PDB file of C-alpha atoms in Angstrom:
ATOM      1  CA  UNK K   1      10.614 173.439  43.865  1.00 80.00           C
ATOM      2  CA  UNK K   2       7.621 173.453  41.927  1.00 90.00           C
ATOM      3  CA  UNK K   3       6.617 171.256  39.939  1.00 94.00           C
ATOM      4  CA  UNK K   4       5.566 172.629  36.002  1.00 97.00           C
ATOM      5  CA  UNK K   5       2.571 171.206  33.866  1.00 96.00           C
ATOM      6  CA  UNK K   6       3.671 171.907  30.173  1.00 98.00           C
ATOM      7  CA  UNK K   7       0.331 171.839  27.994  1.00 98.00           C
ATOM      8  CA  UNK K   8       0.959 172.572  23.775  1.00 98.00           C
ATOM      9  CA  UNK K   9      -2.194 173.633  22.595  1.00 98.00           C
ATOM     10  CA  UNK K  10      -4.756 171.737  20.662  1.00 98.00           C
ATOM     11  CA  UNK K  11      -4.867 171.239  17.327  1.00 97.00           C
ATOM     12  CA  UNK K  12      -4.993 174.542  15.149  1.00 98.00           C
ATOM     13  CA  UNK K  13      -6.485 175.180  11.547  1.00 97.00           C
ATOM     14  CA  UNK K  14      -2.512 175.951  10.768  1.00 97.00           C
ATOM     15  CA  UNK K  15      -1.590 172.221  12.065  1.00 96.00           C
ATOM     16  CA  UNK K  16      -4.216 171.062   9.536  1.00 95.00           C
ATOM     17  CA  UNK K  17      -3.518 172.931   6.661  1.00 96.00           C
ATOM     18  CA  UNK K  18       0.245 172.275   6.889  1.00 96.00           C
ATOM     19  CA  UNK K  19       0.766 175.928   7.791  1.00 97.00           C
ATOM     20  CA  UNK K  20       3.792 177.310   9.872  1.00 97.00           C
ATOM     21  CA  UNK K  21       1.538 179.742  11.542  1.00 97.00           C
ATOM     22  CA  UNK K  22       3.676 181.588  14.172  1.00 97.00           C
ATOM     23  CA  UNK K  23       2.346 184.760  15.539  1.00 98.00           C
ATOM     24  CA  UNK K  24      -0.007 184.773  12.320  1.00 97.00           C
ATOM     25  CA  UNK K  25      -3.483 186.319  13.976  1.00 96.00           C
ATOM     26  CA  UNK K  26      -6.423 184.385  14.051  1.00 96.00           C
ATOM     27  CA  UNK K  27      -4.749 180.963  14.177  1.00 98.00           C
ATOM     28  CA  UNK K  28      -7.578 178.934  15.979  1.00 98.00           C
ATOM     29  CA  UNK K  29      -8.395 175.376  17.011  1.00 98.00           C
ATOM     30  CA  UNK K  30      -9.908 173.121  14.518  1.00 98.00           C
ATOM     31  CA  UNK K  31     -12.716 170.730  15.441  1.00 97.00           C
ATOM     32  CA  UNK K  32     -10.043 168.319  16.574  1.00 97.00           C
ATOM     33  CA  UNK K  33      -8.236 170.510  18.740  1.00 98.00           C
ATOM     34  CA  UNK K  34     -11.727 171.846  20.219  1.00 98.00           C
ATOM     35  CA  UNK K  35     -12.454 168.138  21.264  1.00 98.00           C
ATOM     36  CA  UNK K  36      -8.953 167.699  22.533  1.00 97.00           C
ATOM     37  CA  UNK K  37      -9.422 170.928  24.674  1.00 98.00           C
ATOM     38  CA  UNK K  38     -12.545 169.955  26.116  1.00 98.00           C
ATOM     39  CA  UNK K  39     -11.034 166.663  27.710  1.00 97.00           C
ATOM     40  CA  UNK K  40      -8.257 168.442  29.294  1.00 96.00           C
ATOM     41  CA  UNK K  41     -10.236 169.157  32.865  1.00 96.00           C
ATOM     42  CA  UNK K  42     -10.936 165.676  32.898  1.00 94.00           C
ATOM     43  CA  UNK K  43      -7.448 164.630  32.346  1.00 94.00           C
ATOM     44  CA  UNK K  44      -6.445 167.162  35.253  1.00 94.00           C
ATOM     45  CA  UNK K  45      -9.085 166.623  37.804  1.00 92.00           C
ATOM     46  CA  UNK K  46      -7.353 166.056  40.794  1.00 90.00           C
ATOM     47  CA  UNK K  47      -4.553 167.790  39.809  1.00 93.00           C
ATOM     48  CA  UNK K  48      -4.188 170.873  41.909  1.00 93.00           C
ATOM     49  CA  UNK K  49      -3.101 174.187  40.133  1.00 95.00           C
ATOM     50  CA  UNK K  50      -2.200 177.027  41.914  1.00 96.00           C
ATOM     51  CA  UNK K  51      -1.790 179.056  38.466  1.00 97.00           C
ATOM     52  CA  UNK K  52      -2.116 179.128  34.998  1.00 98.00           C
ATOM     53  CA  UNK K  53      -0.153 181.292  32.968  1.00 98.00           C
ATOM     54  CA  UNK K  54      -0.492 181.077  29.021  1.00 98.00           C
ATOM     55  CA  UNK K  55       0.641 182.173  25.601  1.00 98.00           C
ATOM     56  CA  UNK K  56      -1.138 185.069  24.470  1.00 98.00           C
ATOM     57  CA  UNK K  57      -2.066 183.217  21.047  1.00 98.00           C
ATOM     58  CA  UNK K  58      -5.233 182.624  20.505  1.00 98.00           C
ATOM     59  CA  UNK K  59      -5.043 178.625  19.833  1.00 98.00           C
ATOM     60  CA  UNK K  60      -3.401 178.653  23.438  1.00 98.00           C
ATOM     61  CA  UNK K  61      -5.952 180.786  24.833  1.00 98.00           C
ATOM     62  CA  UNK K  62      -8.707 178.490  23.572  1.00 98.00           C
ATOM     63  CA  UNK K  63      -7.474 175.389  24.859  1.00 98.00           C
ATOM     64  CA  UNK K  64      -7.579 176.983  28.205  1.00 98.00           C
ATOM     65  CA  UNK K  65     -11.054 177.730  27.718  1.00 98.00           C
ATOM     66  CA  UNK K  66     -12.817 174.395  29.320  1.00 98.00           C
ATOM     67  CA  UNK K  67      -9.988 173.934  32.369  1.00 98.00           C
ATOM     68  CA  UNK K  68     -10.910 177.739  32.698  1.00 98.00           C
ATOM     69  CA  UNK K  69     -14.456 177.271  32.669  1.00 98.00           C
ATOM     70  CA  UNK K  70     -14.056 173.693  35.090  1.00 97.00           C
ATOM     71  CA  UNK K  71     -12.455 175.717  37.789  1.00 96.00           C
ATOM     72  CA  UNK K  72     -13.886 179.355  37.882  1.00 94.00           C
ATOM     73  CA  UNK K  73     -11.428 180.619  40.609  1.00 91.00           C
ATOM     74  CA  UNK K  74      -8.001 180.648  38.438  1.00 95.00           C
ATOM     75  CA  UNK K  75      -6.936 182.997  36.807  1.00 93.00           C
ATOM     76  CA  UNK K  76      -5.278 182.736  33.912  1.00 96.00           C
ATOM     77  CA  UNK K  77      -1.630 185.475  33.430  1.00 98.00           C
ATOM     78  CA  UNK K  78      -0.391 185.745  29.714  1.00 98.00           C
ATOM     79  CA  UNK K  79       3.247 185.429  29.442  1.00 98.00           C
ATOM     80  CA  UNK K  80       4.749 186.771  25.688  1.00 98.00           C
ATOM     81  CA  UNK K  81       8.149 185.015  26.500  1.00 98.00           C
ATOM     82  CA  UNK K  82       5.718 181.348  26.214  1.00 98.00           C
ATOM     83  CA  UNK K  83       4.674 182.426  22.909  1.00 98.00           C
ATOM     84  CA  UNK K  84       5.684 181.061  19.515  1.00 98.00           C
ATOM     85  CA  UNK K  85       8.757 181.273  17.731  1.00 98.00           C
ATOM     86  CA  UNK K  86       8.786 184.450  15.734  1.00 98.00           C
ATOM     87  CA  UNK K  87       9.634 182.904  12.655  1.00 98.00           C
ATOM     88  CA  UNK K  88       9.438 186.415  10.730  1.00 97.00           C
ATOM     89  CA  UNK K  89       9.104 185.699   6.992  1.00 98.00           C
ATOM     90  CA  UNK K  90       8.486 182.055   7.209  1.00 98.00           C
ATOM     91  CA  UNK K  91       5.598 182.786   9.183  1.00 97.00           C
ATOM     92  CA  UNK K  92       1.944 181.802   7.293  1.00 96.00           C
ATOM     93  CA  UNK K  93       4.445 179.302   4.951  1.00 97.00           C
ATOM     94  CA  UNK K  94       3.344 176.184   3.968  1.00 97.00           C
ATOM     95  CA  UNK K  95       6.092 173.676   5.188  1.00 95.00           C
ATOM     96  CA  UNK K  96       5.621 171.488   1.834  1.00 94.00           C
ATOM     97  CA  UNK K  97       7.635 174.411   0.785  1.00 96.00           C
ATOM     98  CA  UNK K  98       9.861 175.513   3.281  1.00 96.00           C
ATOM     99  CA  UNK K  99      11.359 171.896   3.119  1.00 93.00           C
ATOM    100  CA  UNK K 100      13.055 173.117   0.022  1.00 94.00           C
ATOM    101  CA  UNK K 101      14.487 176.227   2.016  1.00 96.00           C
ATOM    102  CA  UNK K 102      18.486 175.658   2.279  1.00 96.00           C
ATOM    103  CA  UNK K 103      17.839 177.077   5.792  1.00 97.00           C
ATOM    104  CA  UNK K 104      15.305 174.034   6.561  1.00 96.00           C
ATOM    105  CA  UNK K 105      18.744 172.027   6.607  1.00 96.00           C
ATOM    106  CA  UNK K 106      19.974 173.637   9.360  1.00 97.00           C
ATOM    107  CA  UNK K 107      17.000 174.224  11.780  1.00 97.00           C
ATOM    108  CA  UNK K 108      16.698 170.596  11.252  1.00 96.00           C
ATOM    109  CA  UNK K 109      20.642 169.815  12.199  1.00 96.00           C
ATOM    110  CA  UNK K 110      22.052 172.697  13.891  1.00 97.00           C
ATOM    111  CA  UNK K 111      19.033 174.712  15.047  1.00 97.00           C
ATOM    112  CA  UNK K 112      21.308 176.638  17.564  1.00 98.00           C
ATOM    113  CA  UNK K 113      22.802 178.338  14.703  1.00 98.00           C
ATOM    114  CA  UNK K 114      19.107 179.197  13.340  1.00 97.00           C
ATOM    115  CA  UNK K 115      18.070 182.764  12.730  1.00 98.00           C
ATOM    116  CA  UNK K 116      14.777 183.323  10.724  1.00 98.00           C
ATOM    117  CA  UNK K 117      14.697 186.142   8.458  1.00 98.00           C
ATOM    118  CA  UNK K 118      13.343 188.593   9.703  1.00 98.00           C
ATOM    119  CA  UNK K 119      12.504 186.803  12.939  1.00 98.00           C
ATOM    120  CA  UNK K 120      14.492 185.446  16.152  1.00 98.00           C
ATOM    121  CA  UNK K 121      17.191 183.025  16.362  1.00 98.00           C
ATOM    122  CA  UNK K 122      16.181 179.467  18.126  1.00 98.00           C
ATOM    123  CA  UNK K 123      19.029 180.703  20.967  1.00 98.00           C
ATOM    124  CA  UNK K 124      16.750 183.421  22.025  1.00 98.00           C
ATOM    125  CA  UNK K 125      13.622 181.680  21.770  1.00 98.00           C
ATOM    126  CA  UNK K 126      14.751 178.849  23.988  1.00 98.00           C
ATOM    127  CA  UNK K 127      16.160 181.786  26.577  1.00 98.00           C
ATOM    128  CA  UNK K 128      13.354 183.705  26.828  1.00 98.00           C
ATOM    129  CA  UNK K 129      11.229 180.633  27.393  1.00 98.00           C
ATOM    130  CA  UNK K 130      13.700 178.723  30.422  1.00 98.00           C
ATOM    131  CA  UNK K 131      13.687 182.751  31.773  1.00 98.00           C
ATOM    132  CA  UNK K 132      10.079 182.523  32.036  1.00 98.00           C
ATOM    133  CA  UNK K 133       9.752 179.162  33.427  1.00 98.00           C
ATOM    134  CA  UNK K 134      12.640 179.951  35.907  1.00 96.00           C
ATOM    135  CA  UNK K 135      11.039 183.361  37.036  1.00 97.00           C
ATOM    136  CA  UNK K 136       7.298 181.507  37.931  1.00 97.00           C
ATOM    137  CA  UNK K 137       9.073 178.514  39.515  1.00 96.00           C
ATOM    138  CA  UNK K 138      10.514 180.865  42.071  1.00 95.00           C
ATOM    139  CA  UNK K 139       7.025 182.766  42.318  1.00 96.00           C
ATOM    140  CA  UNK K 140       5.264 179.953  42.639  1.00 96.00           C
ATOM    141  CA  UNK K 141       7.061 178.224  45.397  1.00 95.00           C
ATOM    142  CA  UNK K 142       6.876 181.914  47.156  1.00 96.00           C
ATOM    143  CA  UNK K 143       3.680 181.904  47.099  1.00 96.00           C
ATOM    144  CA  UNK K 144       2.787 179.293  47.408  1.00 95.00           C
ATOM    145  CA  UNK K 145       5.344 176.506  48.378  1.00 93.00           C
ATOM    146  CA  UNK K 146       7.415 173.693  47.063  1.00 90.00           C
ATOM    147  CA  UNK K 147       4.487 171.461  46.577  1.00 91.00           C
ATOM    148  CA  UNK K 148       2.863 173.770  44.406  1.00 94.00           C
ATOM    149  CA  UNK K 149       2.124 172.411  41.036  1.00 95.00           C
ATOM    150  CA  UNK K 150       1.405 175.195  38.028  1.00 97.00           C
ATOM    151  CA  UNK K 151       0.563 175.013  34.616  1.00 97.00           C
ATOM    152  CA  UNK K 152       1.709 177.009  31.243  1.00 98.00           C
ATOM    153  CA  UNK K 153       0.130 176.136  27.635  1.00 98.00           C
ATOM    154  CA  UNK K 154       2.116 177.056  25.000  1.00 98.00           C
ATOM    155  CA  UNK K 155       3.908 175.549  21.773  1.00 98.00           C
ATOM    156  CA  UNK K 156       5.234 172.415  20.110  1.00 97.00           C
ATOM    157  CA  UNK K 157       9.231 174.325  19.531  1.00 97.00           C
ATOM    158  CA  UNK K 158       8.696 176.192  23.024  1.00 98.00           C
ATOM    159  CA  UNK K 159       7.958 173.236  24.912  1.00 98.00           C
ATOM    160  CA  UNK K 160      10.702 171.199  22.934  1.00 98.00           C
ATOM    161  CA  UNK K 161      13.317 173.476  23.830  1.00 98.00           C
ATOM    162  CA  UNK K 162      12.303 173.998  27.873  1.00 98.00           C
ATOM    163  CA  UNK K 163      12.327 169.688  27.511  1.00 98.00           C
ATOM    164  CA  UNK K 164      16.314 169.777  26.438  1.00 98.00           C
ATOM    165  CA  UNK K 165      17.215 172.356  29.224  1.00 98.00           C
ATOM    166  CA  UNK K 166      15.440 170.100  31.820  1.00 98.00           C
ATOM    167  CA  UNK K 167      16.891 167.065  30.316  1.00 97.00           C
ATOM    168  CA  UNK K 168      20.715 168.984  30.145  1.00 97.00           C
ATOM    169  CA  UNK K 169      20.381 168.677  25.872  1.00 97.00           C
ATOM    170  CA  UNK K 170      22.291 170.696  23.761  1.00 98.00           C
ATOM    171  CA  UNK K 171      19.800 172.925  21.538  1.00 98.00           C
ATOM    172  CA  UNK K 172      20.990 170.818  18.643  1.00 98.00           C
ATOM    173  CA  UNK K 173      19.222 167.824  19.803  1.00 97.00           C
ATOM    174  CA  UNK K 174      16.111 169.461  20.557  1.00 97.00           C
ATOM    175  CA  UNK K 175      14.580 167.937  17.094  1.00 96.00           C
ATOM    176  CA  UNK K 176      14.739 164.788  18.889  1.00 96.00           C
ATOM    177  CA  UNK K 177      12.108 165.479  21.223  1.00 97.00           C
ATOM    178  CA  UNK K 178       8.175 165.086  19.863  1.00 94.00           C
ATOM    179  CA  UNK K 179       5.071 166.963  21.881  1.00 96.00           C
ATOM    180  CA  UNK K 180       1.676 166.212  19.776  1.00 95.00           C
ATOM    181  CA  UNK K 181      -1.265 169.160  20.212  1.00 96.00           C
ATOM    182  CA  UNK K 182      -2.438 169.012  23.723  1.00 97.00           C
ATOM    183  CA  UNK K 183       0.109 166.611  24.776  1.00 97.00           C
ATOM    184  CA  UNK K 184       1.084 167.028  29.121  1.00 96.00           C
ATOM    185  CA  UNK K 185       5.061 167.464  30.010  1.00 97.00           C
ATOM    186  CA  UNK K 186       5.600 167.507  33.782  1.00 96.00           C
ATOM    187  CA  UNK K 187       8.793 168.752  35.164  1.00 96.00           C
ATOM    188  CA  UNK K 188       9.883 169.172  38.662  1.00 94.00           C
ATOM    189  CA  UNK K 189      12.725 171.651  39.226  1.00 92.00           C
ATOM    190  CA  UNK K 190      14.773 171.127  41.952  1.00 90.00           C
ATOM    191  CA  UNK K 191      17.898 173.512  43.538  1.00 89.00           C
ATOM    192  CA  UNK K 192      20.147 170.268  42.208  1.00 92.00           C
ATOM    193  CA  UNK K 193      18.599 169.342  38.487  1.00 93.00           C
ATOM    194  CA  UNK K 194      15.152 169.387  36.785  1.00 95.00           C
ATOM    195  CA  UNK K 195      13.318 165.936  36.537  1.00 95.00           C
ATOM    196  CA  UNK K 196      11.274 165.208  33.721  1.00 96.00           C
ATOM    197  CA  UNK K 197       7.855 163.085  34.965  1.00 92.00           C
ATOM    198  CA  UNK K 198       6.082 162.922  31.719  1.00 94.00           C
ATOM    199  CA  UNK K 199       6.747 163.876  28.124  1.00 96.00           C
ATOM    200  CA  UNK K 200       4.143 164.893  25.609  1.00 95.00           C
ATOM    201  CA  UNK K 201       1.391 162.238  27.395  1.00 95.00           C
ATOM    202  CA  UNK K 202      -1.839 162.592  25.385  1.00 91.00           C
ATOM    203  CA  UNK K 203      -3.787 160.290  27.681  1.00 86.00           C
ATOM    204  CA  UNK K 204      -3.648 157.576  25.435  1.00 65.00           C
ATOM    205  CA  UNK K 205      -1.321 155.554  23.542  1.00 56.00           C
ATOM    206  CA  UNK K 206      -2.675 156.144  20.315  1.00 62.00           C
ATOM    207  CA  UNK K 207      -0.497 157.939  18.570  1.00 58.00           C
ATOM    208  CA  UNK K 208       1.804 154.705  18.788  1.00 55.00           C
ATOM    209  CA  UNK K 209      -0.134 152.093  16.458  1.00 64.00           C
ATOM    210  CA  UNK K 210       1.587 152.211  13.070  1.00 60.00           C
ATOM    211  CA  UNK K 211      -1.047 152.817  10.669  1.00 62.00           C
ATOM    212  CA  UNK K 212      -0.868 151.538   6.665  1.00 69.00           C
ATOM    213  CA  UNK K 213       0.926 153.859   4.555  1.00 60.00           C
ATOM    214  CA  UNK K 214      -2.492 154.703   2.922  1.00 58.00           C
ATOM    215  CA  UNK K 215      -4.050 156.072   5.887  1.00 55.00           C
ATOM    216  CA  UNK K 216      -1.490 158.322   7.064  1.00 51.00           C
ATOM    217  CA  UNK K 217      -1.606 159.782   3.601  1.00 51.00           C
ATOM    218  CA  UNK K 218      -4.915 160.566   3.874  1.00 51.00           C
ATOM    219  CA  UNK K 219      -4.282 162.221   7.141  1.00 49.00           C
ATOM    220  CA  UNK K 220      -5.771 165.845   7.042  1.00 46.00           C
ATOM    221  CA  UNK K 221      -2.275 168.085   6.219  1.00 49.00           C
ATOM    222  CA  UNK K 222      -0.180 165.221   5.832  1.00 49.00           C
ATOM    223  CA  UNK K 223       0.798 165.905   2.222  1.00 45.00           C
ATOM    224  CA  UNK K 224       1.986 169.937   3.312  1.00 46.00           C
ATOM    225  CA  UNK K 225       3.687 168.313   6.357  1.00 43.00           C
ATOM    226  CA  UNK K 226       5.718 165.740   4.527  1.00 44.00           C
ATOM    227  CA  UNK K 227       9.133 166.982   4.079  1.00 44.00           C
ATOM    228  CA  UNK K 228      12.137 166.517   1.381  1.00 41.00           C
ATOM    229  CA  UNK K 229      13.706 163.953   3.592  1.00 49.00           C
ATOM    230  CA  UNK K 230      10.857 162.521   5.223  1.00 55.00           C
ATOM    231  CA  UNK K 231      12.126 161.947   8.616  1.00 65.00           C
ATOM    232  CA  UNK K 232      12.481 165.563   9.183  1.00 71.00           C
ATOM    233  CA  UNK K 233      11.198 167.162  12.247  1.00 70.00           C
ATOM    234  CA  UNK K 234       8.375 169.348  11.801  1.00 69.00           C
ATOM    235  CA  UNK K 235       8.907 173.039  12.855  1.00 73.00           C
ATOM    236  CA  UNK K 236       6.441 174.029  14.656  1.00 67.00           C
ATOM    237  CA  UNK K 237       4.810 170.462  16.272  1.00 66.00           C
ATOM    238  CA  UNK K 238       3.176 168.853  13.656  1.00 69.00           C
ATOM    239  CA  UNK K 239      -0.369 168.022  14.051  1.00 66.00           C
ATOM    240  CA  UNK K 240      -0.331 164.766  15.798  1.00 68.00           C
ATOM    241  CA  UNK K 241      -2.542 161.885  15.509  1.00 55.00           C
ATOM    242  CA  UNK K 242      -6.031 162.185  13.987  1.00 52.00           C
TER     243      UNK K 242
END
């Protein structure tokens, strides 16, 4: 079968600012997330893609942009089933403040029972998205065979959630898995089981040094990302390293 490229978008101005921004409009990529997009060709080249299909969110749609731009002949398809969560009223929230949400509890410990007021439920978000990702598989190796290597850019909780089908998780473990802002996942589906080549790789190792205590406080949205607990897992993806 194909094998699937898994990009989550750069950084937004909602990762930033601590936001959980949904399908909030005009959501975009913040300087960071602009630099992060522009090395993604580079960290591709040589890669080939015989399609591109993306969320129809505008942060997705800009980190595109560059690997658009590097290779004029693909075409990107938008796919609403890759888009974000529909988090309904939480949507726009900070998170400093839906950490105090009794519902926070559960998203964070039994997600699969998680409906968000006036939004979707975690079950259907993480069906619509395998649905998706089965349907192009099969197109893809149609059209062009079982070699064929394709790439969708989408979000940290989508992406999450695709991870812990491949990997044969339960939903309720999905918190367990971490994708930073432009991070690759590669996953090969097979006709026997799904095999999981690389998990949110930013190209670097970064993201691994510890850093003091002061630092990460200073970190730009780190004090509306902090939550009650502190080793919670942020909805949405977090913002990842600086």
């Amino acid at each position: 079968m194909a094998t699937l490229i898994l990009v989550r978008h750069g950084r937004s101005t909602a990762n930033t600012a601590g936001l959980l921004a949904g399908w909030t409009p005009g959501v975009a990529l913040d300087e960071r997330g602009a630099e992060q997009a522009a090395a993604l060709p580079g960290r591709l080249e040589g890669v080939p893609l015989a399609a591109v299909v993306t969320s129809p969110l505008q942060r997705c749609r800009e980190t595109l942009a560059p690997l658009l731009a590097a290779r004029p002949g693909l075409e990107p398809h938008t796919d609403e089933r890759i888009g974000e969560c529909h988090y309904g009223d939480w949507s726009g929230r900070k998170l400093s403040e839906l950490s105090d949400e009794p519902l926070m509890k559960i998203v964070q410990q039994h997600p699969s029972a998680v409906s968000f007021p006036g939004g979707e439920s975690m079950r259907a978000m993480q069906a619509r998205a395998v649905d998706a990702v089965r349907e192009w598989n099969a197109r893809i190796e149609e059209e062009h065979g079982s070699d064929a290597v394709f790439l969708m850019c989408s979000h940290g909780d989508i992406i999450k959630s695709l991870v812990a089908d491949a990997l044969g998780m339960h939903l309720d473990l999905f918190q367990r898995i971490h994708v930073d802002p432009c991070s690759v996942t590669a996953i090969r589906y097979t006709p026997v089981r799904p095999y999981v080549f690389r998990l949110g790789d930013t190209g670097d190792l970064g993201a691994l040094v510890p850093r003091p205590a002061s630092e990460a406080a200073e970190e730009p949205g780190a004090a509306d990302r902090r939550t009650a607990d502190g080793d919670d897992a942020v909805v949405g993806g977090g913002a990842g390293a600086v």
